[in-house]
Every structure is written in C-alpha cells, then in structure tokens.
Coordinates of C-alpha atoms and ligand atoms in Angstrom, one line a residue:
M1 CA 26.5 -23.7 -7.6
N2 CA 22.8 -24.7 -7.9
V3 CA 20.1 -22.4 -6.6
A4 CA 16.3 -22.5 -6.3
V5 CA 13.8 -19.7 -6.3
I6 CA 10.5 -20.3 -4.4
G7 CA 7.4 -19.0 -6.2
S8 CA 5.6 -19.1 -9.5
G9 CA 5.1 -15.7 -11.1
G10 CA 6.8 -12.9 -13.0
R11 CA 8.9 -11.8 -10.0
E12 CA 10.3 -15.3 -9.6
H13 CA 11.0 -15.5 -13.4
A14 CA 12.9 -12.2 -13.1
I15 CA 15.0 -13.5 -10.2
A16 CA 15.8 -16.7 -12.0
W17 CA 16.6 -14.8 -15.2
K18 CA 19.1 -12.6 -13.3
L19 CA 20.7 -15.4 -11.5
S20 CA 21.0 -17.6 -14.6
S21 CA 23.2 -14.9 -16.2
E22 CA 25.7 -14.8 -13.4
P23 CA 29.1 -16.6 -13.2
G24 CA 29.4 -19.5 -10.8
I25 CA 25.7 -20.4 -11.1
E26 CA 25.2 -23.8 -12.8
K27 CA 21.5 -24.4 -12.5
V28 CA 18.5 -22.3 -11.4
F29 CA 15.4 -24.2 -10.4
V30 CA 12.0 -22.5 -9.7
L31 CA 9.7 -24.3 -7.3
P32 CA 7.0 -24.6 -8.5
G33 CA 7.5 -21.9 -11.2
N34 CA 5.3 -22.1 -14.3
D35 CA 5.6 -23.6 -17.8
G36 CA 7.2 -20.3 -19.1
I37 CA 10.1 -20.4 -16.7
S38 CA 12.9 -22.8 -17.5
G39 CA 14.0 -24.9 -14.5
S40 CA 10.5 -25.0 -13.0
V41 CA 9.7 -28.1 -10.9
K42 CA 6.2 -28.7 -9.7
I43 CA 6.8 -28.7 -5.9
D44 CA 4.3 -27.0 -3.6
M45 CA 6.0 -23.9 -2.1
L46 CA 4.4 -24.8 1.3
D47 CA 5.7 -28.4 1.3
F48 CA 9.0 -27.7 3.1
T49 CA 9.9 -31.4 3.4
A50 CA 9.6 -31.9 -0.4
I51 CA 11.6 -28.7 -1.0
G52 CA 14.4 -29.9 1.4
D53 CA 14.5 -33.4 -0.3
F54 CA 14.7 -31.7 -3.7
C55 CA 17.6 -29.5 -2.6
R56 CA 19.5 -32.4 -1.2
N57 CA 18.9 -34.6 -4.3
Y58 CA 19.8 -31.8 -6.8
G59 CA 22.7 -30.2 -4.9
V60 CA 20.8 -26.9 -4.3
E61 CA 22.8 -24.8 -1.8
S62 CA 20.8 -21.6 -1.8
L63 CA 17.0 -20.8 -1.7
I64 CA 15.6 -17.4 -2.6
V65 CA 12.0 -16.9 -1.5
G66 CA 9.8 -14.8 -3.8
P67 CA 6.3 -14.4 -2.3
E68 CA 5.1 -13.6 1.3
I69 CA 3.0 -16.8 1.9
P70 CA 5.9 -19.2 2.5
L71 CA 7.7 -16.6 4.6
E72 CA 4.6 -16.2 6.8
A73 CA 4.3 -20.0 7.0
G74 CA 7.9 -20.2 8.4
I75 CA 10.0 -21.5 5.5
T76 CA 13.0 -19.5 6.8
D77 CA 12.7 -21.0 10.3
Y78 CA 12.4 -24.5 8.7
F79 CA 15.7 -24.2 6.8
S80 CA 17.6 -22.1 9.3
G81 CA 20.6 -24.0 10.7
S82 CA 20.6 -26.5 7.8
A83 CA 23.2 -26.7 5.0
I84 CA 20.7 -24.9 2.7
K85 CA 21.0 -21.2 2.9
I86 CA 17.7 -19.4 2.7
F87 CA 17.1 -15.7 1.7
G88 CA 14.0 -14.1 3.2
P89 CA 13.1 -13.1 6.8
D90 CA 11.9 -15.5 9.4
R91 CA 8.2 -15.9 10.4
S92 CA 8.4 -13.5 13.2
S93 CA 10.0 -10.7 11.1
A94 CA 7.6 -11.5 8.2
R95 CA 4.8 -10.1 10.5
L96 CA 5.9 -6.7 9.1
E97 CA 3.8 -7.8 6.1
S98 CA 1.5 -10.5 7.5
S99 CA 0.1 -8.4 10.3
K100 CA -0.9 -4.8 9.6
T101 CA -1.4 -4.3 13.3
Y102 CA 2.1 -5.5 14.1
A103 CA 3.6 -3.4 11.4
K104 CA 1.8 -0.2 12.5
E105 CA 2.8 -0.8 16.2
F106 CA 6.4 -1.3 15.0
M107 CA 6.3 1.9 13.0
K108 CA 4.9 3.8 16.0
K109 CA 7.4 2.3 18.4
Y110 CA 10.4 3.2 16.2
G111 CA 9.2 6.6 15.0
V112 CA 8.6 5.8 11.4
D113 CA 6.5 8.5 9.6
T114 CA 3.1 7.0 8.9
A115 CA -0.6 7.7 9.1
K116 CA -2.4 7.8 12.5
F117 CA -4.3 4.6 13.1
S118 CA -6.6 2.6 15.4
V119 CA -7.4 -1.1 15.5
A120 CA -11.0 -2.4 15.6
G121 CA -12.1 -5.9 16.6
N122 CA -15.8 -5.4 15.9
M123 CA -18.3 -3.2 14.0
N124 CA -19.0 -1.0 17.1
E125 CA -15.4 -0.1 17.5
A126 CA -15.0 0.3 13.8
E127 CA -17.9 2.8 13.5
K128 CA -16.5 4.9 16.4
I129 CA -13.0 5.1 14.8
I130 CA -14.5 5.8 11.3
D131 CA -16.5 8.6 12.9
G132 CA -13.3 10.1 14.4
F133 CA -11.8 10.3 11.0
G134 CA -14.9 11.9 9.5
G135 CA -15.2 8.9 7.1
N136 CA -12.0 10.0 5.2
C137 CA -9.9 7.0 6.0
V138 CA -8.3 3.7 4.8
V139 CA -9.7 0.4 6.1
K140 CA -7.4 -2.6 6.1
F141 CA -7.7 -6.2 7.0
D142 CA -5.0 -7.2 9.5
G143 CA -3.7 -10.3 7.6
L144 CA -2.5 -11.2 4.1
A145 CA -5.2 -10.7 1.5
A146 CA -3.4 -10.6 -1.9
G147 CA -4.2 -7.0 -2.4
K148 CA -7.9 -7.5 -1.7
G149 CA -7.9 -6.3 2.0
V150 CA -7.3 -2.5 1.6
F151 CA -10.2 0.0 1.0
V152 CA -9.6 3.7 0.5
C153 CA -12.7 5.5 1.6
G154 CA -14.1 9.0 1.3
T155 CA -17.3 8.8 3.3
A156 CA -18.4 7.1 6.6
E157 CA -20.8 4.9 4.6
E158 CA -18.1 3.6 2.3
A159 CA -15.8 2.9 5.3
I160 CA -18.5 1.2 7.3
S161 CA -19.4 -1.0 4.3
A162 CA -15.7 -1.8 3.8
A163 CA -15.3 -2.8 7.5
G164 CA -18.5 -4.9 7.4
G165 CA -17.2 -6.6 4.2
I166 CA -13.9 -7.5 5.9
F167 CA -15.6 -9.0 8.9
E168 CA -17.9 -11.0 6.6
R169 CA -15.2 -12.2 4.3
F170 CA -12.4 -12.9 6.9
G171 CA -14.5 -13.8 9.9
A172 CA -15.9 -12.0 13.0
D173 CA -12.7 -12.6 14.9
S174 CA -10.7 -10.6 12.4
K175 CA -8.9 -7.4 13.3
I176 CA -9.1 -4.3 11.1
I177 CA -6.9 -1.2 11.0
I178 CA -8.5 2.1 10.2
E179 CA -6.1 4.9 9.4
Q180 CA -5.9 8.5 8.3
R181 CA -6.1 8.9 4.6
F182 CA -3.4 10.8 2.8
S183 CA -3.4 12.0 -0.8
G184 CA -0.2 12.1 -2.8
V185 CA 2.0 10.1 -5.1
E186 CA 3.0 6.5 -4.4
V187 CA 6.5 5.2 -4.8
S188 CA 8.0 1.8 -4.0
I189 CA 11.3 1.8 -2.3
I190 CA 13.0 -1.7 -2.3
G191 CA 15.9 -2.5 -0.2
V192 CA 18.0 -5.5 0.7
T193 CA 19.3 -6.1 4.2
D194 CA 21.4 -8.4 6.3
S195 CA 19.7 -7.0 9.5
K196 CA 22.5 -4.5 10.0
T197 CA 22.9 -2.7 6.7
I198 CA 20.4 -1.8 4.0
K199 CA 21.1 -1.1 0.3
I200 CA 18.4 0.5 -1.8
F201 CA 17.3 -0.1 -5.4
P202 CA 16.3 2.9 -7.6
P203 CA 12.8 4.1 -6.8
V204 CA 10.0 2.4 -8.7
Q205 CA 6.4 3.2 -9.4
D206 CA 3.7 0.5 -9.6
H207 CA 0.4 1.0 -11.3
K208 CA -2.1 -0.8 -9.1
Q209 CA -5.5 0.1 -10.6
A210 CA -6.9 -2.0 -13.4
F211 CA -7.5 0.8 -15.9
D212 CA -5.8 3.8 -17.4
R213 CA -5.6 7.0 -15.3
D214 CA -5.8 4.9 -12.1
R215 CA -9.4 3.9 -12.5
G216 CA -11.1 0.7 -11.5
P217 CA -10.3 -1.9 -8.9
N218 CA -7.0 -2.5 -7.2
T219 CA -4.9 -5.3 -8.8
G220 CA -1.6 -7.0 -7.9
G221 CA 0.0 -4.4 -10.3
M222 CA -0.6 -3.7 -14.0
G223 CA 2.9 -2.3 -14.7
A224 CA 5.9 -0.5 -13.2
F225 CA 8.8 1.7 -14.2
C226 CA 12.2 2.6 -12.8
P227 CA 14.0 4.8 -11.9
A228 CA 11.1 7.0 -10.8
D229 CA 12.8 10.3 -11.2
F230 CA 10.1 12.3 -9.5
C231 CA 11.5 10.8 -6.3
G232 CA 14.8 12.6 -6.4
E233 CA 17.8 12.9 -4.1
S234 CA 16.3 15.2 -1.6
M235 CA 13.1 13.2 -1.3
L236 CA 15.1 10.0 -1.0
A237 CA 17.2 11.6 1.8
R238 CA 13.9 12.3 3.7
I239 CA 12.6 8.8 3.1
K240 CA 15.9 7.5 4.5
K241 CA 15.9 9.7 7.6
N242 CA 12.2 9.4 8.5
I243 CA 11.3 5.9 7.3
I244 CA 14.3 3.6 6.4
D245 CA 16.7 4.5 9.3
P246 CA 14.1 4.1 12.0
T247 CA 13.0 0.8 10.5
M248 CA 16.6 -0.4 10.6
R249 CA 16.9 0.7 14.2
G250 CA 13.7 -1.4 14.9
I251 CA 15.1 -4.4 13.1
A252 CA 18.3 -4.3 15.1
S253 CA 16.5 -3.5 18.4
E254 CA 14.0 -6.4 17.9
K255 CA 16.9 -8.7 17.0
M256 CA 15.1 -9.8 13.9
N257 CA 16.5 -12.6 11.8
Y258 CA 16.1 -10.6 8.6
R259 CA 18.2 -11.4 5.5
G260 CA 16.2 -10.5 2.5
F261 CA 14.4 -7.9 0.5
I262 CA 12.3 -5.3 2.2
Y263 CA 9.8 -3.1 0.5
F264 CA 8.6 0.3 1.6
G265 CA 5.3 1.4 0.1
V266 CA 5.6 5.2 0.5
M267 CA 3.2 8.0 -0.2
L268 CA 4.8 11.3 -1.0
T269 CA 2.4 13.9 0.6
K270 CA 2.5 17.6 1.1
K271 CA 3.6 16.9 4.7
G272 CA 6.5 14.7 3.5
P273 CA 6.9 11.0 2.8
M274 CA 4.7 8.6 4.8
L275 CA 5.0 4.9 5.0
L276 CA 1.9 3.1 3.9
E277 CA 3.1 -0.5 4.3
Y278 CA 6.0 -2.9 4.5
N279 CA 6.4 -6.0 2.3
V280 CA 9.0 -8.5 3.3
R281 CA 9.9 -9.4 -0.3
L282 CA 10.4 -7.9 -3.7
G283 CA 7.3 -6.3 -5.2
D284 CA 5.7 -7.7 -8.3
P285 CA 5.7 -6.1 -10.9
E286 CA 8.6 -4.0 -9.3
A287 CA 11.0 -6.9 -9.4
E288 CA 10.6 -7.1 -13.2
V289 CA 12.2 -3.7 -13.6
V290 CA 14.6 -3.4 -10.6
L291 CA 16.4 -6.7 -11.4
P292 CA 17.1 -5.8 -15.0
A293 CA 18.4 -2.4 -13.6
L294 CA 20.8 -4.2 -11.3
K295 CA 24.2 -4.4 -12.9
S296 CA 26.1 -6.0 -10.0
N297 CA 25.8 -9.6 -9.1
L298 CA 22.6 -10.7 -7.3
N299 CA 24.0 -14.0 -6.1
E300 CA 27.0 -12.2 -4.5
M301 CA 24.6 -9.7 -2.9
I302 CA 22.6 -12.6 -1.4
A303 CA 25.8 -14.3 -0.2
A304 CA 27.0 -11.0 1.4
C305 CA 23.7 -10.9 3.4
H306 CA 24.2 -14.5 4.5
R307 CA 27.7 -13.6 5.7
G308 CA 26.5 -10.4 7.4
T309 CA 28.8 -8.3 5.2
L310 CA 26.3 -6.5 3.0
E311 CA 28.1 -3.2 3.9
E312 CA 31.1 -4.3 1.8
Y313 CA 28.9 -5.2 -1.3
E314 CA 28.9 -2.5 -4.0
M315 CA 25.5 -2.3 -5.6
K316 CA 25.6 -1.0 -9.2
F317 CA 22.9 -0.1 -11.6
N318 CA 22.4 0.3 -15.3
E319 CA 21.8 3.8 -16.4
D320 CA 18.8 2.9 -18.6
Y321 CA 15.1 3.2 -17.8
F322 CA 13.0 0.1 -17.5
V323 CA 9.2 -0.2 -18.1
D324 CA 7.1 -3.3 -17.4
V325 CA 3.7 -3.6 -19.1
V326 CA 1.5 -6.4 -17.6
L327 CA -0.6 -8.3 -20.1
A328 CA -3.7 -9.5 -18.2
S329 CA -6.7 -11.6 -18.8
G330 CA -9.9 -9.6 -19.5
G331 CA -12.0 -9.5 -16.3
Y332 CA -9.0 -9.6 -14.0
P333 CA -8.9 -8.8 -11.0
G334 CA -12.5 -10.2 -11.0
S335 CA -13.4 -13.4 -12.7
Y336 CA -11.8 -14.2 -16.1
E337 CA -11.5 -17.1 -18.5
K338 CA -8.2 -18.8 -19.1
G339 CA -6.7 -21.4 -21.5
F340 CA -6.4 -19.0 -24.5
E341 CA -3.5 -19.6 -26.9
I342 CA -0.8 -16.9 -26.8
S343 CA 1.0 -15.9 -30.0
G344 CA 3.9 -13.6 -30.7
L345 CA 6.1 -14.5 -27.7
E346 CA 9.2 -15.0 -29.8
N347 CA 8.8 -11.8 -31.7
A348 CA 8.3 -9.9 -28.5
G349 CA 11.2 -11.6 -26.8
R350 CA 13.6 -10.3 -29.5
A351 CA 12.7 -6.7 -28.6
A352 CA 12.2 -6.8 -24.9
L353 CA 12.3 -9.1 -21.8
V354 CA 9.3 -11.2 -21.4
F355 CA 8.6 -12.7 -17.9
H356 CA 5.9 -15.2 -17.5
S357 CA 3.4 -14.8 -14.6
A358 CA 0.8 -17.4 -15.5
T359 CA 1.2 -19.5 -18.6
K360 CA 0.9 -23.2 -19.4
K361 CA 2.5 -25.0 -22.3
A362 CA 0.8 -27.8 -24.2
G363 CA 1.9 -29.3 -27.6
G364 CA 4.7 -26.7 -27.9
R365 CA 2.2 -23.8 -27.5
F366 CA 1.7 -21.4 -24.6
Y367 CA -1.8 -20.7 -23.1
T368 CA -3.0 -18.2 -20.5
S369 CA -3.4 -19.7 -17.0
G370 CA -4.1 -16.8 -14.6
G371 CA -5.1 -13.1 -14.2
R372 CA -1.7 -11.5 -14.8
V373 CA -0.3 -13.5 -17.6
L374 CA 2.9 -11.9 -18.9
N375 CA 5.3 -8.9 -18.1
V376 CA 6.9 -7.2 -21.1
V377 CA 9.9 -5.1 -20.1
G378 CA 11.3 -2.6 -22.4
S379 CA 14.4 -0.5 -21.7
G380 CA 15.9 2.7 -23.2
T381 CA 18.2 5.6 -22.4
T382 CA 15.1 7.8 -21.6
L383 CA 11.8 6.9 -20.0
E384 CA 10.0 7.7 -23.3
K385 CA 12.3 5.2 -25.2
A386 CA 11.7 2.5 -22.5
I387 CA 7.9 3.1 -22.7
G388 CA 8.1 2.9 -26.5
A389 CA 10.1 -0.4 -26.4
A390 CA 7.7 -2.0 -23.9
Y391 CA 4.6 -1.1 -25.9
E392 CA 6.1 -2.0 -29.2
A393 CA 7.0 -5.5 -27.9
S394 CA 3.6 -5.9 -26.1
G395 CA 1.9 -5.2 -29.4
K396 CA 3.5 -8.3 -30.9
I397 CA 1.7 -10.6 -28.3
K398 CA -1.9 -11.6 -28.7
F399 CA -4.4 -13.7 -26.9
E400 CA -8.1 -13.6 -26.6
N401 CA -9.5 -11.0 -24.1
M402 CA -6.0 -9.7 -23.5
R403 CA -6.0 -6.4 -21.5
L404 CA -3.2 -3.9 -20.7
R405 CA -3.0 -0.4 -19.4
K406 CA -1.8 2.1 -22.0
D407 CA -0.4 4.6 -19.6
I408 CA 2.4 2.8 -17.7
G409 CA 5.2 5.3 -17.0
R410 CA 2.9 8.3 -17.8
R411 CA 1.2 9.0 -14.6
E412 CA 0.7 12.5 -13.2
N413 CA 3.3 12.5 -10.4
R414 CA 2.9 15.9 -8.9
I415 CA 2.5 16.0 -5.2
Ligands
LIG1 N1 3.4 -4.3 -6.3 C1 2.9 -4.4 -5.0 C2 3.2 -5.7 -4.3 O1 4.0 -6.5 -4.8 O2 2.7 -6.0 -3.3

C-alpha cells in the first residue's frame, strides 16, 4: 500500500521513517516534505485538489496529517467519504487547538482540570481581568500562532503589554484568553483515538525555551525525551481520571469526527495535574522520540482508528530511552540566516537517528533552510546513555551559526 504524510518537518520525517519500516507499505510520500526526507513531493499542503490528484495518480490510499494548519483548514472534511482515508480530526474538532476559547469552554463543560480563565475582546476587558489575577497570569491569543501567542506574565504591566501586543499583531477584533498562572513541571501526554477509545504513548518532555536552564524566548521546541519517568504510574492515573477521561467523554458527547493523534500539554502542580492546552496532532519534537519508542505497527494503529476498532489494537513500546537534540540556526526563534552547508550527516546517522526539519539539497550537499534544522535522536537503556548517544552524534554535525541546548533530558523536574 502507498501512503502520504502531509507536512514538511522533523515530525513528518519521523512518521515517514516509521511507516517505511513496516510490512505492507510499498511507498511513503511526504507532501511537501523537504530535501532531507525521501519521498518528498513539492505539493502545497493546503492545495487539497492537488493532493487528491496526486493520491489518485500514485495509488495513495492513506493520508496522515502532521501539522495543525491543514486540519484547521478542513483537509479531513475535504477527503471524508472519498476512497482516500485520512488520519486527523475534522475542522470542527480541530478547534480544540485552533481556538483557545473553544478549548477552554470544552474543558469547563466536561470537567477537565485546568486553570481558571476569562476571555477579553478589547483592552478595557483585558485590564480588568488582569487586575483580577493580580497580574500573575498567562495571556494567550485565541487562534493559531505557531508558539508565538502565549505570554507567561508575573506583573500587571507585563500582562497588559502582552495583551496590547496581541491586539496589535493579530488585529483589534482578536480574542484573548487570560488565565490563572500555575507553576510546576510540564509534560506532554500524546494519545491516539478513534473517538471512542484512546491509547497513550509514554510521557514525553519538550524543552521549549531557546537556551539552557529554560532561559530565553519560547521556541517550537529545542529537544525532547521519553519516557519522562518523573511522571510515574500514580501521576498518570490522575491525568487519566481528571484530564483524559473527561476529554473522551466530551469527544463522544460532541459527536466529534476525531480519528487521529491528540496531545495534552499538562502542568504537574502542587494541586495536581492541570491541562494547559490540547494539540490535535503529534507534537514536534515529541514525535521524534515517541515514534522510535513505538514497537508496534503504526500503520495498523491508524487502520484500527479508521475501522473504529482501536480498542483491539495492542500498543507496544521499546524499553529504551530516546532523546532528541534539535540543531537550530543561530538567532532562532528570532531572525536568522540560512543557506549554510551542513557537514557530518552521514557520521551522525551511523550513531543516531537524524530527522530533517528544514534542509535543502544542492549539488549533492545539504544546506540549512529554516530555524529548527535537524533532530538528532539517541537511544539507550538508561536516560544517561540516550543523552550521551544524542550529544555524541550531534557533535559530528556542523554548520555555521549552529545552536543547540546542552541540557536536553537534564531538567530539574521536581514539583
Ligand atoms: N512541542 C509542542 C508542540 O508541538 O506544539
């Protein structure tokens, strides 16, 4: 069978890598992919007609959607009912990620443990709400903002400036969410669902800030590791009871057309686990560690979701630890130069998995073409060994202005 992954980054490379190793899969295409992912075909992920034509011409029976943008744009609604099966929630269900207001109202309606919040439509409303929280709050743009719409604030001045910035950047008719700020330890819980059943991957931890010890601006993610053992059985049981189970009741009750990955961004606080956000997809860089950890067949898992028989699918995992170190362009997440030649890829690839996020190939050589350039994933029987493997392989890769965090897997994770 031929399949196609929609998207262009390290997450999509990891999905394609996993599927390529599975029996029964003949060809894996990635639309549009990038030059470092074999099977990439330059088709715009929002050009649904061109994607459909490609699938018919190349015998693609199954589409797996990586990023949120095509889901928000309705790619699943477009292909629903056609001969091409598509994995990812429909547009209405994708509001769990694309509208923070919708997601928070959903959490409230179904009793999911989360921070108290209010919605503001202008600066007057925002100032009153911020005042009510004593300035200690999180200010979020309602829509998709590629990680650039969330501001964690400690004072009223900071929060007012964040709210003003959102209205200025996204327009005066934007909505913003202002919510209670918690402190604690973040963990990503990734599940897969057919709308009735959910199966969960081992807990993962992302490292969102640009610099070591969680300093600097938020990024798309500078690295991740799994399993995140600090989130043990008893904590997972609380997350299931207070976050996952009520979410699944909501998905059933709202009759959502949801066959796909679902991501719970959870903060472990002194008061217990609290849901920060949903994503309606695999996280990136989380995908680059949870997919190597998945021992059972991904394509069968997706097929079980399409049939509505996920309950019968047995999800199995490797016992190893996996650590992903992101190699980024200096300056990211701000402005950066690209087009630098990358060396050492083959050497690194002998010692670890290397997933390409943003590379271009010319004359047989690879060049940087974005902010997050490569993901180097090491594994080992302990977290220390996996960290060692990831950094040893990362050290073999070089490009001008390359930047990486040196503390992936080594965060202080005490609540
Ligand atoms: N790693 C966070 C995200 O994918 O949004």
